mmCIF file of C-alpha atoms in Angstrom:
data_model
loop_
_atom_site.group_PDB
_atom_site.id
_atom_site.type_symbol
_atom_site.label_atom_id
_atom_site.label_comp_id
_atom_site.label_asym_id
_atom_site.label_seq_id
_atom_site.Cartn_x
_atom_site.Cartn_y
_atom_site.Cartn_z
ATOM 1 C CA UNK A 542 -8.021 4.196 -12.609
ATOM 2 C CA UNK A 543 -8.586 1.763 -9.483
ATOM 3 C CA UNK A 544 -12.081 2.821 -9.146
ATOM 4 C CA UNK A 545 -10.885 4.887 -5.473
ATOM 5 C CA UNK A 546 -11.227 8.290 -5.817
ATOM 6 C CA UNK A 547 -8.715 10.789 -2.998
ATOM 7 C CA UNK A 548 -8.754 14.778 -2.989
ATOM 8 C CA UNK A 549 -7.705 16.920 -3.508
ATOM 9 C CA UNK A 550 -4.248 15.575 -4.901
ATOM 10 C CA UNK A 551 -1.924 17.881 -3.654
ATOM 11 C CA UNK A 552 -1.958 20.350 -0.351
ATOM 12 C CA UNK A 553 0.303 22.470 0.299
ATOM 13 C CA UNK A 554 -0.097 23.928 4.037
ATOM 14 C CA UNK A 555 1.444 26.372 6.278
ATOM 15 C CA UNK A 556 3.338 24.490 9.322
ATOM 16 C CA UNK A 557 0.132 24.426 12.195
ATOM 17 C CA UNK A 558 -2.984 24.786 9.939
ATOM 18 C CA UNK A 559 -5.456 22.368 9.833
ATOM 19 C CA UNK A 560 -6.117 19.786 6.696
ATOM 20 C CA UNK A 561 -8.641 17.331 5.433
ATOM 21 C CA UNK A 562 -8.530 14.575 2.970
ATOM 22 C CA UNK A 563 -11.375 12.973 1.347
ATOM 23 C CA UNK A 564 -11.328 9.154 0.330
ATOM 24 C CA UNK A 565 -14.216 7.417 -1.927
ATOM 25 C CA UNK A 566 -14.069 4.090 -2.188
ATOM 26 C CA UNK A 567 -15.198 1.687 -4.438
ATOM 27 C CA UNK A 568 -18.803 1.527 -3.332
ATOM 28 C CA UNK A 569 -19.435 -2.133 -2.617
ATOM 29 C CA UNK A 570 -15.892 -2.369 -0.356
ATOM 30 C CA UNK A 571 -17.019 -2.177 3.262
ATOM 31 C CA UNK A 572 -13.466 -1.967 3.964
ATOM 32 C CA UNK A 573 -11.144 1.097 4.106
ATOM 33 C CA UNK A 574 -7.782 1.907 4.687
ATOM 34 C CA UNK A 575 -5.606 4.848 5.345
ATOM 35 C CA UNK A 576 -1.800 4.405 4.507
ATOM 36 C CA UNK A 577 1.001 6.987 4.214
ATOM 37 C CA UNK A 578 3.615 6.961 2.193
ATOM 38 C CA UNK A 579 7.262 9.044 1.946
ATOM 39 C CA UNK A 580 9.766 9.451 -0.579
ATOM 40 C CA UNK A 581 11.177 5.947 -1.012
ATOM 41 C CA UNK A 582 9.101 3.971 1.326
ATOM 42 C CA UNK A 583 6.219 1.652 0.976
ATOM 43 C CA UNK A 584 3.362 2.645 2.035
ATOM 44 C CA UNK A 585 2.849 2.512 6.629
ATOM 45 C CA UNK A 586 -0.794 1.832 7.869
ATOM 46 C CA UNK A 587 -2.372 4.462 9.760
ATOM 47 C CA UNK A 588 -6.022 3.209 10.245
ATOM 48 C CA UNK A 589 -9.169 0.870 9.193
ATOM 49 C CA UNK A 590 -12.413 0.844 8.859
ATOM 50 C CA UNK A 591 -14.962 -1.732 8.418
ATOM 51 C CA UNK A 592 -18.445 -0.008 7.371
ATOM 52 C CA UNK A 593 -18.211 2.737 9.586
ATOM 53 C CA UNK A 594 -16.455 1.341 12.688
ATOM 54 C CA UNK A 595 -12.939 2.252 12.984
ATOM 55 C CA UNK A 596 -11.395 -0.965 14.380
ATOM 56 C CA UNK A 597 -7.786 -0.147 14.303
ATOM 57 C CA UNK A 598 -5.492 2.961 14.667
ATOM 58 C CA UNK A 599 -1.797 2.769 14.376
ATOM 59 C CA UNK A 600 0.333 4.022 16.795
ATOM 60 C CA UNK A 601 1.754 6.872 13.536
ATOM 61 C CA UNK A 602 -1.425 7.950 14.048
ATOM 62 C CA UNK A 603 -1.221 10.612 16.864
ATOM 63 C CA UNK A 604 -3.534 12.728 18.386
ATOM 64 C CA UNK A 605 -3.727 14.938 16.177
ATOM 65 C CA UNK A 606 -4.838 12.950 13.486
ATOM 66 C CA UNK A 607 -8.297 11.847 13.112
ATOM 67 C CA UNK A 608 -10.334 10.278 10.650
ATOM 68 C CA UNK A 609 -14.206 8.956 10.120
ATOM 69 C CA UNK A 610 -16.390 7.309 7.995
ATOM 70 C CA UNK A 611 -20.023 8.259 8.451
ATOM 71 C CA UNK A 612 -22.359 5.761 6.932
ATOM 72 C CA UNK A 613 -19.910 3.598 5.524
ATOM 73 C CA UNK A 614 -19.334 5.334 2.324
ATOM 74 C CA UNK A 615 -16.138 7.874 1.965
ATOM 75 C CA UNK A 616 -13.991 8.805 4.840
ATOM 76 C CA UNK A 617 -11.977 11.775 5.623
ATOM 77 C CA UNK A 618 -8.547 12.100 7.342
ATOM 78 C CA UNK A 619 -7.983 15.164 8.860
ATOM 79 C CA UNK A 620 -4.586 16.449 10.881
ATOM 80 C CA UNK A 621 -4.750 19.310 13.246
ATOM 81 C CA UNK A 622 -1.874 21.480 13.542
ATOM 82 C CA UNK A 623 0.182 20.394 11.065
ATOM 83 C CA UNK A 624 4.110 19.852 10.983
ATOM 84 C CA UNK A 625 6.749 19.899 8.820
ATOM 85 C CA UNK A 626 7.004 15.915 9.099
ATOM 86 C CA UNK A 627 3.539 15.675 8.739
ATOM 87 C CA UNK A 628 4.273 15.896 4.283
ATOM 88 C CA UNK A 629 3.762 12.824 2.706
ATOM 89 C CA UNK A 630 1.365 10.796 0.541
ATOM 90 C CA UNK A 631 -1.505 9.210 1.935
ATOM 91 C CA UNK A 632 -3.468 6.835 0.584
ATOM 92 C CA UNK A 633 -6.299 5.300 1.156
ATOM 93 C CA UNK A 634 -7.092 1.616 0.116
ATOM 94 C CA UNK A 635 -10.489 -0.471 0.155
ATOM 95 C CA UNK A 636 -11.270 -3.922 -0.187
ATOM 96 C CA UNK A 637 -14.713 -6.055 -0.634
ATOM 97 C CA UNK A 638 -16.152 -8.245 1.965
ATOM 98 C CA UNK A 639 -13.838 -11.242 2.291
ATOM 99 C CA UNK A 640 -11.677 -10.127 -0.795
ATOM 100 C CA UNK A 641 -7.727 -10.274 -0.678
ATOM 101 C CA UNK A 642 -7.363 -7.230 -3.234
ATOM 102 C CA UNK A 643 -6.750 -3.971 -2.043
ATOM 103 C CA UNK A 644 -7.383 -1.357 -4.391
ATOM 104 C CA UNK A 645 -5.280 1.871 -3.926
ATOM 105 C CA UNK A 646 -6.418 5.192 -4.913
ATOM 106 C CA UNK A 647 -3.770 7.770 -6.027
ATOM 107 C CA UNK A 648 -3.307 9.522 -2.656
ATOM 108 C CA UNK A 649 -3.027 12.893 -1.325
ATOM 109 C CA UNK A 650 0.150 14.620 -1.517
ATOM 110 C CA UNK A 651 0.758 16.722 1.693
ATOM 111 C CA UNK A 652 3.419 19.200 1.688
ATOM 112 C CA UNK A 653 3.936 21.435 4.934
ATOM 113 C CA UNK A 654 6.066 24.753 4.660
ATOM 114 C CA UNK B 439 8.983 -5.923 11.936
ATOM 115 C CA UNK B 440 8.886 -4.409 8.170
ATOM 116 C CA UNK B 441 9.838 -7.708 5.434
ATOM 117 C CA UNK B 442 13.089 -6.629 3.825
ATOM 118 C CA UNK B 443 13.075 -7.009 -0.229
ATOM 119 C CA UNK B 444 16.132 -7.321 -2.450
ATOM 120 C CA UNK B 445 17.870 -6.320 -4.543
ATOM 121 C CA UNK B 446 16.889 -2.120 -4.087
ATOM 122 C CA UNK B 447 17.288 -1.974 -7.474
ATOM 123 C CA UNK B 448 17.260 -3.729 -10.951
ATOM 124 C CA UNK B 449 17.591 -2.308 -14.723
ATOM 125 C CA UNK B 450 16.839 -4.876 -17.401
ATOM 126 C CA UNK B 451 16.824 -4.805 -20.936
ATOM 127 C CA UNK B 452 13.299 -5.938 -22.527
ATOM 128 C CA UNK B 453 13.186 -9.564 -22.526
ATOM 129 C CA UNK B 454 15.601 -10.345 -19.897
ATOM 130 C CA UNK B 455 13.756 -11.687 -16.610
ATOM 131 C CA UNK B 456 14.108 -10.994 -13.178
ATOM 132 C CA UNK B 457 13.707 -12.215 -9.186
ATOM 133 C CA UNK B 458 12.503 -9.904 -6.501
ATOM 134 C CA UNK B 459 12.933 -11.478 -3.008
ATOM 135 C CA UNK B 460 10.929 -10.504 0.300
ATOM 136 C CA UNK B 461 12.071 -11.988 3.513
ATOM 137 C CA UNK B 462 10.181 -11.907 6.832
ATOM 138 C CA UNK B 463 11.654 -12.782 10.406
ATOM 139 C CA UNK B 464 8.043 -13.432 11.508
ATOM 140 C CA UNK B 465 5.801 -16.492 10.600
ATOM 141 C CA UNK B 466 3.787 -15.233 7.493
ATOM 142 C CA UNK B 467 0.063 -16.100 7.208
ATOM 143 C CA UNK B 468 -0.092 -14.299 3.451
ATOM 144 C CA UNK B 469 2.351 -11.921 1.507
ATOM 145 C CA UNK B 470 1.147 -9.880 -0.749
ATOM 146 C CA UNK B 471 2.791 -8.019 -4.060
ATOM 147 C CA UNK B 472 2.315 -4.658 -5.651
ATOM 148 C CA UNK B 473 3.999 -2.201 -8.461
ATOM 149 C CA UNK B 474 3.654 1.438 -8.461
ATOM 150 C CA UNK B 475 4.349 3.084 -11.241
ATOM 151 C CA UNK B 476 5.805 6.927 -10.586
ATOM 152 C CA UNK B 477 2.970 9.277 -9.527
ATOM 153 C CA UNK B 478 0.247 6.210 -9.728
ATOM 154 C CA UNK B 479 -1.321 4.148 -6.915
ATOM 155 C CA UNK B 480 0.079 1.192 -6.062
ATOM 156 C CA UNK B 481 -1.977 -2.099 -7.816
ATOM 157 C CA UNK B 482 -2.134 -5.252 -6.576
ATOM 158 C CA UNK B 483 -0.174 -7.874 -8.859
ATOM 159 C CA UNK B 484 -0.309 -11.479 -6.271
ATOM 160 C CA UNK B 485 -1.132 -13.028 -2.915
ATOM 161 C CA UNK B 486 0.275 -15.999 -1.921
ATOM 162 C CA UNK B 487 -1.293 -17.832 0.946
ATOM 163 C CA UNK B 488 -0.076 -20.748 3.724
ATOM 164 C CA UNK B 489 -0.696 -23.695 2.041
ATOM 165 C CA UNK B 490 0.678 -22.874 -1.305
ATOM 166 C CA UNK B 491 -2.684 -21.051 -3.008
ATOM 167 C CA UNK B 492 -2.019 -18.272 -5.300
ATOM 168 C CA UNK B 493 -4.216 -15.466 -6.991
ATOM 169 C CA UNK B 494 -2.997 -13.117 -9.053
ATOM 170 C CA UNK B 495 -2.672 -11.945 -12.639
ATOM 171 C CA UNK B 496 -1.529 -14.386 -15.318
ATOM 172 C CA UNK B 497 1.522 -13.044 -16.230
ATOM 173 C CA UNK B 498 3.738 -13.014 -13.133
ATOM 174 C CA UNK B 499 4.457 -15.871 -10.972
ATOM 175 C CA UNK B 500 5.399 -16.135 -7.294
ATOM 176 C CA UNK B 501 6.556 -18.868 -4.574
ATOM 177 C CA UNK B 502 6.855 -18.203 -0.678
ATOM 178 C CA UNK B 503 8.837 -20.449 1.032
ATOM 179 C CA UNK B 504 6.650 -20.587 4.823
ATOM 180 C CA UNK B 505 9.074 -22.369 6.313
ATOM 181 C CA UNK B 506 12.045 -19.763 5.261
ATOM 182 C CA UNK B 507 9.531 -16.859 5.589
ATOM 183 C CA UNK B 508 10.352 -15.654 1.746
ATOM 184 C CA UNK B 509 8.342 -15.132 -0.939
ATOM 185 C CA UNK B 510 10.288 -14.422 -4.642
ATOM 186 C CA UNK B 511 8.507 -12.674 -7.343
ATOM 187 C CA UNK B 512 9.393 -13.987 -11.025
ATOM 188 C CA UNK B 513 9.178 -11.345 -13.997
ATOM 189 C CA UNK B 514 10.152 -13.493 -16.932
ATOM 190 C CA UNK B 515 10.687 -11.777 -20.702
ATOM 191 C CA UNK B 516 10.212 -8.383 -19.131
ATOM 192 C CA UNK B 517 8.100 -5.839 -21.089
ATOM 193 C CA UNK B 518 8.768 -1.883 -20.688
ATOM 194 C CA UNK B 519 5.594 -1.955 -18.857
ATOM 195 C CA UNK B 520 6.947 -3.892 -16.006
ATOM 196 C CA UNK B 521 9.337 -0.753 -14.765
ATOM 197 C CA UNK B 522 7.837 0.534 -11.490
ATOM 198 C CA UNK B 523 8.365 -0.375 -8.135
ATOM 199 C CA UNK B 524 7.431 -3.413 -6.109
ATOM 200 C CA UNK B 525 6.546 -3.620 -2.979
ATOM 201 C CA UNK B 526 6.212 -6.646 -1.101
ATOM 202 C CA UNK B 527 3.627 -6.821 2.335
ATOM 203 C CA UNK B 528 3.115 -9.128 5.033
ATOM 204 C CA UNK B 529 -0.098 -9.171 7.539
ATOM 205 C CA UNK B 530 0.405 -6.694 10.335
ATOM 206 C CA UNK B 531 0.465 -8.956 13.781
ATOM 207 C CA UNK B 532 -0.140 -11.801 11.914
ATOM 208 C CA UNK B 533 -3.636 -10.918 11.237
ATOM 209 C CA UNK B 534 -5.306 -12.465 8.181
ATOM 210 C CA UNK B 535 -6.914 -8.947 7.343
ATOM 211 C CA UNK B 536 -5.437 -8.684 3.912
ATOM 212 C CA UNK B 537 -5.752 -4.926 4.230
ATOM 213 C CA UNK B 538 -3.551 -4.010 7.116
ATOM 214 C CA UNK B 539 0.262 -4.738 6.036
ATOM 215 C CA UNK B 540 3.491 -4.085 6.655
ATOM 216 C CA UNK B 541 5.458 -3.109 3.013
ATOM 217 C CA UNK B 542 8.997 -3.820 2.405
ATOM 218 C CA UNK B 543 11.101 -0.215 0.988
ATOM 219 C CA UNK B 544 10.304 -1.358 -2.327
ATOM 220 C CA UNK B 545 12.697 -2.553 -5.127
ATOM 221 C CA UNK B 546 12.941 -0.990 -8.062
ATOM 222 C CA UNK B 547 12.952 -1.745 -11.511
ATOM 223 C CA UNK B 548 13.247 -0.034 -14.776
ATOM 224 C CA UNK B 549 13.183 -2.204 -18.330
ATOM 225 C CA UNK B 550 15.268 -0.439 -21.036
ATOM 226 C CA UNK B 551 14.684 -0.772 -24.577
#
């Protein structure tokens, strides 16, 4: 156990509904990160957040994908509309202040019928 | 551009060692190792910065070559605990946010008895 927290662990969906992931870090890391991962891969940066500003969004991140961190504590990733290449792990990542250790929680496994 | 690892693969017997290379075409401020286990978040194991600093764990050693752009991860008298996969990163853009990194596809390795 990393100390990060994701749920649920598994979703399965029906191709166009809506889901929402839920990420608690470890609760002195100001930092958070949102990664996904697919069968094989390492894991590809989708978006980070320092407190609760979201500085960066990557360009897998399309419009229907949006996430926030209000107050700085847990964050939520949420994709509208989902499709069939949409299923994947995500995982979400934090880090302390100035710290070079990212701790990984066990992700979200997203499977869209 | 994602850091390309070799070999894919390795299977060891317990005790044997091994070397898990991770080559960039870009100029690397930091690279970065983890091993995920099946089903398990990935953990941080190293980071290896410009200018030859290292912190990790005790039990694994790395170099990284700046001027080649490679970093080589040493698993000497490999324990059945070492199977998993690694995953090498590099700093997205050549930031020096330790959090936002480009992975390799992994390499994986499974220690017999």
């Amino acid at each position: 156990d990393t100390g990060v927290s994701q749920n649920p662990r598994h979703k399965i969906t029906k191709r166009g509904q809506n889901v929402t992931f839920r990420c608690d870090p470890i609760s002195e890391h100001n930092r958070l990160y949102w990664y996904r991962q697919t069968l094989g891969q390492g894991p590809e940066f989708l978006t980070y957040f320092q407190n609760e500003a979201q500085l960066e969004k990557s360009r897998l991140l399309s419009d229907r994908f949006s996430a926030e961190r209000p107050k700085g504590s847990f964050s939520t990733l949420e994709i509208q509309r989902t499709e069939q290449g949409d299923s994947a792990m995500y995982l979400c990542a934090s880090i302390e202040g100035s710290g070079t250790e990212a701790f990984f929680g066990q992700g979200t496994r997203l499977t869209v019928v | 551009q994602q850091p390309v690892q070799s070999p894919q693969a390795v299977i060891l017997r317990e005790g044997e060692d091994a070397v898990i290379n991770c080559s960039s075409s870009k100029a690397l401020y930091s690279v970065h190792w983890y091993r995920q286990k099946h089903g398990e978040a990935p953990v941080f194991l190293m980071i290896l910065l410009k200018g030859g600093e290292q912190k990790g764990h005790e039990k694994i050693s790395a170099s990284f070559n700046e001027k080649k752009q490679q970093s080589s991860l040493y698993l000497t008298a490999s324990q059945l605990s070492y199977s998993g996969t690694y995953f090498c990163g590099t700093p997205r853009d050549g930031s020096s946010n330790t959090g936002k990194l480009i992975f390799g596809q992994g390499t994986t390795l499974q220690v017999k008895p």
